[in-house]
């Protein structure tokens, strides 16, 4: 009962509006290897359009924008607080080939086949219908192009979670509570690699590849339209 309520709260827009800044402050150090890895996976040359769904403060969006100056990046998020935070970071870094807008992963506000790559990190477990969200990612992707979906791995062991936890440094995280929350609310109500592959297959993606990083308990699924 309590767990279900907390999972509902975890996925609510008001939660991201209120507590997004705390997540943003902690997550970059925890996930920088994953962001770097995914930025390398999106190896597009020349002018291209790239979409980040559930962009948060835009860490991966801005990394891609900085690495690929000829690309045009769009980050969407359903939380206005998150969109504003991303926009502030974009301005502070002086990045011009990137924009952030409000939007819901369930109904992406873009035409079919519009993007040359679509990425989403840590967002699909929050979507009310992840299958529909993955199908939306495929819809806006141009034929032959790749989507990269990464999410907390529900099969992460307690030992790996404890290692990951060491990356969260704020004084207000009390270890036993943080471990319980990560185990039962974040990772426990997420997806396995196989489940995300199943979403991608159901959405109609063709070739599907999976990856994992030794230091980061996230699933990475790369799927081609
Ligand atoms: C765990 S954060 C990940 C943010 C970012 N991708 C990162 O790696 O730092 C999840 C983000 O997904 C957004 N989100 C959740 N549900 C969404 C939905 N249905 N449509 C769009 N964004 C959503 C939240 O507002 C939040 O910013």
mmCIF file of C-alpha atoms and ligand atoms in Angstrom:
data_model
loop_
_atom_site.group_PDB
_atom_site.id
_atom_site.type_symbol
_atom_site.label_atom_id
_atom_site.label_comp_id
_atom_site.label_asym_id
_atom_site.label_seq_id
_atom_site.Cartn_x
_atom_site.Cartn_y
_atom_site.Cartn_z
ATOM 1 C CA UNK A 1 0.000 0.000 0.000
ATOM 2 C CA UNK A 2 2.670 2.513 1.100
ATOM 3 C CA UNK A 3 4.973 1.325 -1.693
ATOM 4 C CA UNK A 4 2.219 1.748 -4.292
ATOM 5 C CA UNK A 5 1.478 5.264 -3.076
ATOM 6 C CA UNK A 6 5.151 6.184 -3.203
ATOM 7 C CA UNK A 7 5.489 4.774 -6.733
ATOM 8 C CA UNK A 8 2.441 6.811 -7.823
ATOM 9 C CA UNK A 9 4.002 9.926 -6.285
ATOM 10 C CA UNK A 10 7.350 9.109 -7.937
ATOM 11 C CA UNK A 11 5.669 9.226 -11.348
ATOM 12 C CA UNK A 12 3.538 12.339 -10.801
ATOM 13 C CA UNK A 13 4.245 15.614 -12.513
ATOM 14 C CA UNK A 14 3.869 17.584 -9.229
ATOM 15 C CA UNK A 15 6.652 15.447 -7.747
ATOM 16 C CA UNK A 16 9.028 16.478 -10.545
ATOM 17 C CA UNK A 17 7.885 20.089 -10.300
ATOM 18 C CA UNK A 18 8.685 20.086 -6.576
ATOM 19 C CA UNK A 19 11.623 17.731 -6.201
ATOM 20 C CA UNK A 20 13.189 17.677 -9.687
ATOM 21 C CA UNK A 21 15.925 20.105 -8.536
ATOM 22 C CA UNK A 22 17.079 17.679 -5.796
ATOM 23 C CA UNK A 23 17.253 14.799 -8.291
ATOM 24 C CA UNK A 24 19.101 17.000 -10.785
ATOM 25 C CA UNK A 25 21.660 18.054 -8.204
ATOM 26 C CA UNK A 26 22.588 14.465 -7.347
ATOM 27 C CA UNK A 27 22.239 12.537 -10.561
ATOM 28 C CA UNK A 28 24.996 13.935 -12.774
ATOM 29 C CA UNK A 29 27.810 12.504 -10.626
ATOM 30 C CA UNK A 30 25.976 9.193 -10.354
ATOM 31 C CA UNK A 31 25.361 8.831 -14.085
ATOM 32 C CA UNK A 32 28.101 10.699 -15.927
ATOM 33 C CA UNK A 33 29.581 7.467 -17.363
ATOM 34 C CA UNK A 34 26.167 6.486 -18.693
ATOM 35 C CA UNK A 35 25.665 9.933 -20.282
ATOM 36 C CA UNK A 36 29.124 9.730 -21.879
ATOM 37 C CA UNK A 37 28.450 6.227 -23.161
ATOM 38 C CA UNK A 38 25.085 7.154 -24.691
ATOM 39 C CA UNK A 39 26.532 10.304 -26.264
ATOM 40 C CA UNK A 40 29.095 8.052 -27.989
ATOM 41 C CA UNK A 41 26.363 5.674 -29.156
ATOM 42 C CA UNK A 42 24.584 8.489 -31.031
ATOM 43 C CA UNK A 43 27.259 8.717 -33.685
ATOM 44 C CA UNK A 44 25.651 10.915 -36.316
ATOM 45 C CA UNK A 45 27.653 13.079 -38.669
ATOM 46 C CA UNK A 46 26.514 16.314 -40.275
ATOM 47 C CA UNK A 47 23.206 18.099 -39.711
ATOM 48 C CA UNK A 48 20.739 15.931 -37.847
ATOM 49 C CA UNK A 49 17.803 16.260 -35.493
ATOM 50 C CA UNK A 50 17.949 14.509 -32.127
ATOM 51 C CA UNK A 51 15.186 14.217 -29.521
ATOM 52 C CA UNK A 52 15.587 13.511 -25.780
ATOM 53 C CA UNK A 53 12.343 12.331 -24.133
ATOM 54 C CA UNK A 54 12.013 13.058 -20.410
ATOM 55 C CA UNK A 55 15.098 15.249 -20.633
ATOM 56 C CA UNK A 56 15.078 16.495 -17.018
ATOM 57 C CA UNK A 57 17.792 19.125 -16.606
ATOM 58 C CA UNK A 58 19.039 18.147 -20.045
ATOM 59 C CA UNK A 59 22.352 16.517 -19.147
ATOM 60 C CA UNK A 60 22.405 14.120 -22.096
ATOM 61 C CA UNK A 61 20.721 16.645 -24.426
ATOM 62 C CA UNK A 62 23.347 19.313 -23.691
ATOM 63 C CA UNK A 63 26.206 16.827 -23.883
ATOM 64 C CA UNK A 64 25.028 15.753 -27.348
ATOM 65 C CA UNK A 65 24.515 19.375 -28.415
ATOM 66 C CA UNK A 66 28.060 20.283 -27.346
ATOM 67 C CA UNK A 67 29.589 17.185 -29.022
ATOM 68 C CA UNK A 68 27.625 17.566 -32.268
ATOM 69 C CA UNK A 69 27.582 21.268 -33.145
ATOM 70 C CA UNK A 70 25.921 20.629 -36.534
ATOM 71 C CA UNK A 71 23.040 18.721 -34.917
ATOM 72 C CA UNK A 72 19.869 20.275 -33.622
ATOM 73 C CA UNK A 73 18.718 18.950 -30.251
ATOM 74 C CA UNK A 74 15.255 19.007 -28.667
ATOM 75 C CA UNK A 75 14.608 17.974 -25.076
ATOM 76 C CA UNK A 76 11.058 17.522 -23.884
ATOM 77 C CA UNK A 77 9.751 16.985 -20.377
ATOM 78 C CA UNK A 78 6.277 17.105 -18.830
ATOM 79 C CA UNK A 79 7.494 19.128 -15.820
ATOM 80 C CA UNK A 80 7.718 22.904 -16.289
ATOM 81 C CA UNK A 81 10.288 23.081 -13.463
ATOM 82 C CA UNK A 82 12.512 20.622 -15.296
ATOM 83 C CA UNK A 83 12.141 22.465 -18.619
ATOM 84 C CA UNK A 84 13.120 25.750 -16.920
ATOM 85 C CA UNK A 85 16.101 24.108 -15.177
ATOM 86 C CA UNK A 86 17.322 22.701 -18.509
ATOM 87 C CA UNK A 87 16.876 26.038 -20.249
ATOM 88 C CA UNK A 88 18.875 27.830 -17.515
ATOM 89 C CA UNK A 89 21.705 25.293 -17.835
ATOM 90 C CA UNK A 90 21.652 25.651 -21.636
ATOM 91 C CA UNK A 91 22.018 29.439 -21.340
ATOM 92 C CA UNK A 92 24.739 29.167 -18.714
ATOM 93 C CA UNK A 93 26.746 26.871 -21.027
ATOM 94 C CA UNK A 94 26.089 29.113 -24.032
ATOM 95 C CA UNK A 95 24.735 26.242 -26.143
ATOM 96 C CA UNK A 96 22.660 27.394 -29.115
ATOM 97 C CA UNK A 97 21.834 24.220 -31.060
ATOM 98 C CA UNK A 98 19.431 22.942 -28.412
ATOM 99 C CA UNK A 99 15.932 23.768 -27.147
ATOM 100 C CA UNK A 100 13.765 22.488 -24.332
ATOM 101 C CA UNK A 101 9.996 22.332 -24.381
ATOM 102 C CA UNK A 102 7.063 21.002 -22.422
ATOM 103 C CA UNK A 103 5.711 17.743 -23.797
ATOM 104 C CA UNK A 104 4.375 14.384 -22.770
ATOM 105 C CA UNK A 105 6.065 11.136 -23.788
ATOM 106 C CA UNK A 106 2.613 9.602 -24.268
ATOM 107 C CA UNK A 107 1.842 11.927 -27.195
ATOM 108 C CA UNK A 108 5.026 13.405 -28.594
ATOM 109 C CA UNK A 109 4.219 16.779 -30.167
ATOM 110 C CA UNK A 110 6.149 16.019 -33.371
ATOM 111 C CA UNK A 111 5.417 14.752 -36.869
ATOM 112 C CA UNK A 112 6.241 11.186 -37.923
ATOM 113 C CA UNK A 113 9.845 10.432 -39.041
ATOM 114 C CA UNK A 114 11.111 13.818 -37.865
ATOM 115 C CA UNK A 115 14.282 12.823 -35.921
ATOM 116 C CA UNK A 116 17.546 11.127 -36.837
ATOM 117 C CA UNK A 117 17.962 9.794 -33.295
ATOM 118 C CA UNK A 118 15.763 9.604 -30.206
ATOM 119 C CA UNK A 119 17.066 9.023 -26.704
ATOM 120 C CA UNK A 120 15.498 8.614 -23.279
ATOM 121 C CA UNK A 121 17.357 8.125 -19.996
ATOM 122 C CA UNK A 122 15.692 7.163 -16.715
ATOM 123 C CA UNK A 123 12.260 8.315 -17.799
ATOM 124 C CA UNK A 124 10.207 5.392 -19.131
ATOM 125 C CA UNK A 125 9.541 3.847 -15.723
ATOM 126 C CA UNK A 126 7.576 7.018 -14.929
ATOM 127 C CA UNK A 127 5.322 6.814 -17.983
ATOM 128 C CA UNK A 128 1.744 5.608 -17.476
ATOM 129 C CA UNK A 129 2.046 3.387 -20.565
ATOM 130 C CA UNK A 130 5.699 2.688 -21.418
ATOM 131 C CA UNK A 131 4.710 0.612 -24.468
ATOM 132 C CA UNK A 132 2.908 3.591 -25.935
ATOM 133 C CA UNK A 133 5.848 5.863 -25.105
ATOM 134 C CA UNK A 134 8.308 3.560 -26.881
ATOM 135 C CA UNK A 135 5.924 3.391 -29.868
ATOM 136 C CA UNK A 136 5.858 7.205 -29.884
ATOM 137 C CA UNK A 137 9.670 7.297 -29.908
ATOM 138 C CA UNK A 138 9.614 5.000 -32.935
ATOM 139 C CA UNK A 139 6.914 7.043 -34.691
ATOM 140 C CA UNK A 140 8.944 10.274 -34.637
ATOM 141 C CA UNK A 141 12.162 8.504 -35.690
ATOM 142 C CA UNK A 142 13.157 8.418 -39.362
ATOM 143 C CA UNK A 143 13.337 4.951 -40.992
ATOM 144 C CA UNK A 144 16.653 3.158 -40.469
ATOM 145 C CA UNK A 145 17.589 5.373 -37.494
ATOM 146 C CA UNK A 146 18.295 4.383 -33.896
ATOM 147 C CA UNK A 147 16.610 5.018 -30.576
ATOM 148 C CA UNK A 148 18.480 4.562 -27.295
ATOM 149 C CA UNK A 149 16.467 3.823 -24.164
ATOM 150 C CA UNK A 150 18.133 3.574 -20.797
ATOM 151 C CA UNK A 151 16.461 2.858 -17.469
ATOM 152 C CA UNK A 152 17.196 1.676 -13.936
ATOM 153 C CA UNK A 153 17.631 -2.103 -14.136
ATOM 154 C CA UNK A 154 15.005 -3.882 -12.033
ATOM 155 C CA UNK A 155 17.316 -6.911 -11.785
ATOM 156 C CA UNK A 156 20.068 -4.972 -9.993
ATOM 157 C CA UNK A 157 21.422 -6.870 -6.969
ATOM 158 C CA UNK A 158 21.495 -5.385 -3.475
ATOM 159 C CA UNK A 159 25.300 -5.333 -3.643
ATOM 160 C CA UNK A 160 25.337 -3.351 -6.899
ATOM 161 C CA UNK A 161 22.757 -0.932 -5.483
ATOM 162 C CA UNK A 162 24.912 -0.293 -2.415
ATOM 163 C CA UNK A 163 27.871 0.467 -4.706
ATOM 164 C CA UNK A 164 25.720 2.843 -6.770
ATOM 165 C CA UNK A 165 24.428 4.537 -3.604
ATOM 166 C CA UNK A 166 27.944 5.654 -2.733
ATOM 167 C CA UNK A 167 27.666 8.136 -5.585
ATOM 168 C CA UNK A 168 24.932 10.077 -3.780
ATOM 169 C CA UNK A 169 26.674 12.448 -1.461
ATOM 170 C CA UNK A 170 24.142 14.839 0.100
ATOM 171 C CA UNK A 171 23.965 14.957 3.896
ATOM 172 C CA UNK A 172 20.174 14.504 3.864
ATOM 173 C CA UNK A 173 20.415 10.973 2.454
ATOM 174 C CA UNK A 174 20.270 8.540 5.355
ATOM 175 C CA UNK A 175 21.767 5.279 4.030
ATOM 176 C CA UNK A 176 19.117 2.798 5.215
ATOM 177 C CA UNK A 177 16.287 4.958 3.884
ATOM 178 C CA UNK A 178 18.066 5.677 0.598
ATOM 179 C CA UNK A 179 18.704 1.950 0.115
ATOM 180 C CA UNK A 180 15.059 1.089 0.862
ATOM 181 C CA UNK A 181 13.822 3.785 -1.541
ATOM 182 C CA UNK A 182 16.174 2.764 -4.345
ATOM 183 C CA UNK A 183 15.423 -0.929 -3.875
ATOM 184 C CA UNK A 184 11.645 -0.782 -3.534
ATOM 185 C CA UNK A 185 10.500 2.447 -5.150
ATOM 186 C CA UNK A 186 13.029 3.212 -7.901
ATOM 187 C CA UNK A 187 14.708 -0.002 -9.088
ATOM 188 C CA UNK A 188 12.049 -2.384 -7.747
ATOM 189 C CA UNK A 189 9.365 -0.726 -9.857
ATOM 190 C CA UNK A 190 11.366 -0.411 -13.030
ATOM 191 C CA UNK A 191 12.115 -2.736 -15.945
ATOM 192 C CA UNK A 192 14.541 -5.489 -16.816
ATOM 193 C CA UNK A 193 16.521 -5.450 -20.042
ATOM 194 C CA UNK A 194 14.177 -8.111 -21.431
ATOM 195 C CA UNK A 195 11.069 -6.043 -20.666
ATOM 196 C CA UNK A 196 12.424 -3.009 -22.502
ATOM 197 C CA UNK A 197 13.394 -5.229 -25.446
ATOM 198 C CA UNK A 198 9.796 -6.521 -25.446
ATOM 199 C CA UNK A 199 8.433 -2.943 -25.552
ATOM 200 C CA UNK A 200 10.756 -2.164 -28.456
ATOM 201 C CA UNK A 201 9.691 -5.292 -30.363
ATOM 202 C CA UNK A 202 6.010 -4.572 -29.751
ATOM 203 C CA UNK A 203 6.550 -1.021 -31.052
ATOM 204 C CA UNK A 204 7.877 -2.489 -34.308
ATOM 205 C CA UNK A 205 11.605 -1.773 -34.002
ATOM 206 C CA UNK A 206 13.768 -4.068 -36.168
ATOM 207 C CA UNK A 207 17.289 -4.696 -34.933
ATOM 208 C CA UNK A 208 17.620 -4.423 -31.152
ATOM 209 C CA UNK A 209 20.900 -4.408 -29.210
ATOM 210 C CA UNK A 210 21.421 -4.400 -25.464
ATOM 211 C CA UNK A 211 24.286 -3.120 -23.375
ATOM 212 C CA UNK A 212 25.228 -2.698 -19.717
ATOM 213 C CA UNK A 213 28.012 -0.725 -18.085
ATOM 214 C CA UNK A 214 29.959 -2.388 -15.247
ATOM 215 C CA UNK A 215 29.711 0.714 -13.059
ATOM 216 C CA UNK A 216 26.139 1.758 -13.634
ATOM 217 C CA UNK A 217 23.047 -0.390 -12.855
ATOM 218 C CA UNK A 218 21.066 0.819 -15.843
ATOM 219 C CA UNK A 219 19.762 -1.126 -18.816
ATOM 220 C CA UNK A 220 20.682 0.280 -22.243
ATOM 221 C CA UNK A 221 18.600 -0.778 -25.249
ATOM 222 C CA UNK A 222 19.418 0.422 -28.748
ATOM 223 C CA UNK A 223 16.749 -0.180 -31.359
ATOM 224 C CA UNK A 224 16.592 0.559 -35.075
ATOM 225 C CA UNK A 225 13.446 1.633 -36.920
HETATM 226 C C1 LIG B 1 14.632 10.290 -13.573
HETATM 227 S S1 LIG B 1 14.381 11.795 -14.452
HETATM 228 C C2 LIG B 1 15.558 11.645 -15.787
HETATM 229 C C3 LIG B 1 15.914 12.980 -16.366
HETATM 230 C C4 LIG B 1 17.044 12.962 -17.387
HETATM 231 N N1 LIG B 1 16.752 12.123 -18.525
HETATM 232 C C5 LIG B 1 18.332 12.560 -16.733
HETATM 233 O O1 LIG B 1 18.923 11.540 -17.123
HETATM 234 O O2 LIG B 1 18.786 13.273 -15.819
HETATM 235 C C6 LIG B 1 12.850 11.485 -15.265
HETATM 236 C C7 LIG B 1 12.319 12.676 -16.033
HETATM 237 O O3 LIG B 1 11.210 12.236 -16.828
HETATM 238 C C8 LIG B 1 10.210 13.229 -16.803
HETATM 239 N N2 LIG B 1 8.922 12.572 -17.101
HETATM 240 C C9 LIG B 1 8.238 11.676 -16.365
HETATM 241 N N3 LIG B 1 7.112 11.291 -16.978
HETATM 242 C C10 LIG B 1 7.088 11.948 -18.161
HETATM 243 C C11 LIG B 1 6.184 11.965 -19.272
HETATM 244 N N4 LIG B 1 5.055 11.230 -19.268
HETATM 245 N N5 LIG B 1 6.467 12.743 -20.332
HETATM 246 C C12 LIG B 1 7.606 13.502 -20.339
HETATM 247 N N6 LIG B 1 8.487 13.546 -19.327
HETATM 248 C C13 LIG B 1 8.246 12.761 -18.249
HETATM 249 C C14 LIG B 1 10.292 13.811 -15.377
HETATM 250 O O4 LIG B 1 9.715 15.094 -15.282
HETATM 251 C C15 LIG B 1 11.796 13.805 -15.153
HETATM 252 O O5 LIG B 1 12.396 15.019 -15.521
#
